[in-house]
PDB file of C-alpha atoms in Angstrom:
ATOM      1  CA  UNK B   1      84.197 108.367  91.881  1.00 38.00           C
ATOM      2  CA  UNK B   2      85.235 111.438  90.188  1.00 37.00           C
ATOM      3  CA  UNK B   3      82.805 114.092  89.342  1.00 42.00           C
ATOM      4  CA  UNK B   4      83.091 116.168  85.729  1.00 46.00           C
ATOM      5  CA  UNK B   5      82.953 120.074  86.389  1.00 49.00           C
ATOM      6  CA  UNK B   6      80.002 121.075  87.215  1.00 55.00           C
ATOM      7  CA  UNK B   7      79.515 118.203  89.650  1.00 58.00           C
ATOM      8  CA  UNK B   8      77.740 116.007  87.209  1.00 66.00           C
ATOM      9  CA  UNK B   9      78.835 112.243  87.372  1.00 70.00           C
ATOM     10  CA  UNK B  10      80.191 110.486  84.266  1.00 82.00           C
ATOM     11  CA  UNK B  11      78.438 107.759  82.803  1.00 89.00           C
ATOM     12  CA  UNK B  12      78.933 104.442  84.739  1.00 92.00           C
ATOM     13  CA  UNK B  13      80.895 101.906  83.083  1.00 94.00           C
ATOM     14  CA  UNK B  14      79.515  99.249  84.474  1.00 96.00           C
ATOM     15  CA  UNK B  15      75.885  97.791  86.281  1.00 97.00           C
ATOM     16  CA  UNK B  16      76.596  98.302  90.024  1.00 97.00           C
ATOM     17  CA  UNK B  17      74.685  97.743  93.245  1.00 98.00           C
ATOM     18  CA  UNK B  18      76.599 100.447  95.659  1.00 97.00           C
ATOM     19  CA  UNK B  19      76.985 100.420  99.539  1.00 96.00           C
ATOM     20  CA  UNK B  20      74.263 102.300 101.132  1.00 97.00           C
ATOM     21  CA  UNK B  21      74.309 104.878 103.467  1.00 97.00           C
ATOM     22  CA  UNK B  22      74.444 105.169 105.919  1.00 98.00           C
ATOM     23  CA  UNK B  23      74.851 101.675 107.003  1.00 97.00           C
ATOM     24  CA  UNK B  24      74.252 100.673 109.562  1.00 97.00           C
ATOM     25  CA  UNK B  25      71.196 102.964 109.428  1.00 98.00           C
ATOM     26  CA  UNK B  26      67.914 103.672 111.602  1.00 96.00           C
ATOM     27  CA  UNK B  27      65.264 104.175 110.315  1.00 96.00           C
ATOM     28  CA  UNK B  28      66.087 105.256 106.770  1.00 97.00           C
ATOM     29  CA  UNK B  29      68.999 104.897 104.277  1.00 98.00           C
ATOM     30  CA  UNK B  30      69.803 105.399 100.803  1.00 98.00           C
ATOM     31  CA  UNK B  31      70.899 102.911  98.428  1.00 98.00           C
ATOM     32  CA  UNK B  32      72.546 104.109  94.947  1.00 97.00           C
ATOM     33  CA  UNK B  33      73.404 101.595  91.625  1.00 97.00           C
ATOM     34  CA  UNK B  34      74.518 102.661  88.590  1.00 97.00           C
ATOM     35  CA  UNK B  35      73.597 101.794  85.159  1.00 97.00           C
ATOM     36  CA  UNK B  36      75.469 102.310  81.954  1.00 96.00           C
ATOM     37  CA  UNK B  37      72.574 102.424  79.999  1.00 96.00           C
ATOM     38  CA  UNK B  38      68.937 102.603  79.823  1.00 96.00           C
ATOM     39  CA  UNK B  39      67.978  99.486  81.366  1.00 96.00           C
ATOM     40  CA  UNK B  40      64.802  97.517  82.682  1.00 98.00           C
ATOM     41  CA  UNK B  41      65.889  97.835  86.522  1.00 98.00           C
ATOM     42  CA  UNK B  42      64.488  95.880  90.069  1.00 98.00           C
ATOM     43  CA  UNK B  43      65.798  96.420  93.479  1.00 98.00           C
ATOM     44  CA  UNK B  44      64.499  95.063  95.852  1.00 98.00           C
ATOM     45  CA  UNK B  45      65.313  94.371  99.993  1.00 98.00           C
ATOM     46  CA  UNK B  46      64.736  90.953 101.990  1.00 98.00           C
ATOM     47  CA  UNK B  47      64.866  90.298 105.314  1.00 97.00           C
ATOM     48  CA  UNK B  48      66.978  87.439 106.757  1.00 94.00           C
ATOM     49  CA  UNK B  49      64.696  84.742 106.182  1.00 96.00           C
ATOM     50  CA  UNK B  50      64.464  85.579 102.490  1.00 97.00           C
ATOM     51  CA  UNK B  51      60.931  87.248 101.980  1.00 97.00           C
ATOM     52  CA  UNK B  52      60.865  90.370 100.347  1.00 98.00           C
ATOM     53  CA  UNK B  53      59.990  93.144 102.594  1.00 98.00           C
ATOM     54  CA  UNK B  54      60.104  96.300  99.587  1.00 98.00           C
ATOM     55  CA  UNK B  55      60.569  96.931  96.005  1.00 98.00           C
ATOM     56  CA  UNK B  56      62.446 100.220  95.648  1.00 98.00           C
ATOM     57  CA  UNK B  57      62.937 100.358  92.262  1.00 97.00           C
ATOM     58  CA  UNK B  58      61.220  98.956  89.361  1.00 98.00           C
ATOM     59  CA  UNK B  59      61.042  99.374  85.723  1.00 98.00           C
ATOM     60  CA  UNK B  60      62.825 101.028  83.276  1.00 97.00           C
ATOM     61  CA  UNK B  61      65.467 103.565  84.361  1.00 97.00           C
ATOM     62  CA  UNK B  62      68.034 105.428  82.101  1.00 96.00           C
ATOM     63  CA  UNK B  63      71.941 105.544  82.078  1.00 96.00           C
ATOM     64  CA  UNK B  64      73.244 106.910  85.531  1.00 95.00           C
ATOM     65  CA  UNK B  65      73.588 107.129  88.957  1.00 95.00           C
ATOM     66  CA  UNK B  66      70.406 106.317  90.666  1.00 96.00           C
ATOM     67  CA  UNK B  67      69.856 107.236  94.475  1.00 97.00           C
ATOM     68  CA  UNK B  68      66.311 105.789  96.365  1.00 97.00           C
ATOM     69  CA  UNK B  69      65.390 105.698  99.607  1.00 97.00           C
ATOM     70  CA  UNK B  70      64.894 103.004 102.321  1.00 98.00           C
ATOM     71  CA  UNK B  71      62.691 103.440 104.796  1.00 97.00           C
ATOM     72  CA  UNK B  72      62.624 100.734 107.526  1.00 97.00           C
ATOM     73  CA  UNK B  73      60.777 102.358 110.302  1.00 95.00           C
ATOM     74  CA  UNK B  74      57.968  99.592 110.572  1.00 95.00           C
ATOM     75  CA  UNK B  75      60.714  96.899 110.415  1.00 97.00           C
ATOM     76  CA  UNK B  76      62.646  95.242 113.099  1.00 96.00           C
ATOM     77  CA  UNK B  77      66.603  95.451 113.897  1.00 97.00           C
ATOM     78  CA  UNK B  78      68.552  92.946 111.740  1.00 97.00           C
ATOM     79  CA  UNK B  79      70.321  92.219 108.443  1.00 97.00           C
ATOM     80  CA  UNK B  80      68.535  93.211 105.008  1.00 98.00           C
ATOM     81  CA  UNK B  81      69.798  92.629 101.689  1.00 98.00           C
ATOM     82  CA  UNK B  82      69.622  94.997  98.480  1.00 98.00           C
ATOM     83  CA  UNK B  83      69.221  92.943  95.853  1.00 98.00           C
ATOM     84  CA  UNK B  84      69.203  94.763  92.305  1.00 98.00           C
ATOM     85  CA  UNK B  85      68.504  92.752  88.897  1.00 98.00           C
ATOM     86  CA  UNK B  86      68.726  94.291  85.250  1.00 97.00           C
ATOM     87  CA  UNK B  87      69.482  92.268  82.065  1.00 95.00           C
ATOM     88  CA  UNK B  88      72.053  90.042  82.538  1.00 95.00           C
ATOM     89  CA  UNK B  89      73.202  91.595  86.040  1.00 97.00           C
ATOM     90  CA  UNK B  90      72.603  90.693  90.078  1.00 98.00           C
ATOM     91  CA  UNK B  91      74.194  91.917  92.769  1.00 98.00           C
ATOM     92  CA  UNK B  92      73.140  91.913  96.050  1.00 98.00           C
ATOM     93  CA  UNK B  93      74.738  94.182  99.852  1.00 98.00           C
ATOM     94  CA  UNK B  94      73.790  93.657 103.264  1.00 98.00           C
ATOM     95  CA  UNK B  95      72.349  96.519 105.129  1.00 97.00           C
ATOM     96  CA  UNK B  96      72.172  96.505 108.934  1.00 98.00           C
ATOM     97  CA  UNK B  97      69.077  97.700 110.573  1.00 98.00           C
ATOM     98  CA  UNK B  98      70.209  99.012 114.177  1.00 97.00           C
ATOM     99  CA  UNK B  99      66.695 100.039 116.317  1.00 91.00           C
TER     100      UNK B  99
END
């Protein structure tokens, strides 16, 4: 991703759910999406088995690049998965907890 002077990121394009890092990660990591416009926004992280284990994100966020962090300290080792929903958009990334 190219930066404009100044550092500052161009508007996205396009929705996106990026990799997080780092990954794998212990006990924290962030995970960035992008938005390319002001959107109604959920991300949200399951454990293997499906059940939601945090909401990171929720509401309405405006056009950008978005950067949260996951903390997993109280969780154990394994595969998680970002999941991130906005109107008409899902896309979910594995994350790999290493303890």
């Amino acid at each position: 991703v190219s930066t404009e002077p100044g550092g500052v990121e161009p508007l996205p394009e396009r929705f996106e759910l990026r990799a997080n890092y780092p990954n794998p990660f212990n006990p924290s990591t962030q995970v960035r999406f992008a938005l390319p416009q002001a959107s109604e926004v959920r991300l949200e992280v399951f454990d293997a088995a499906g059940r939601r284990v945090a909401v990171l994100a929720e509401g309405m966020r405006p056009a950008g690049v978005h950067t949260v962090n996951f903390e997993a300290g109280a969780l154990s080792s394994g595969v998680y998965i970002a999941r991130l929903t906005a109107p008409g958009f899902v896309q979910s990334r594995a994350m790999v907890l290493l303890k």
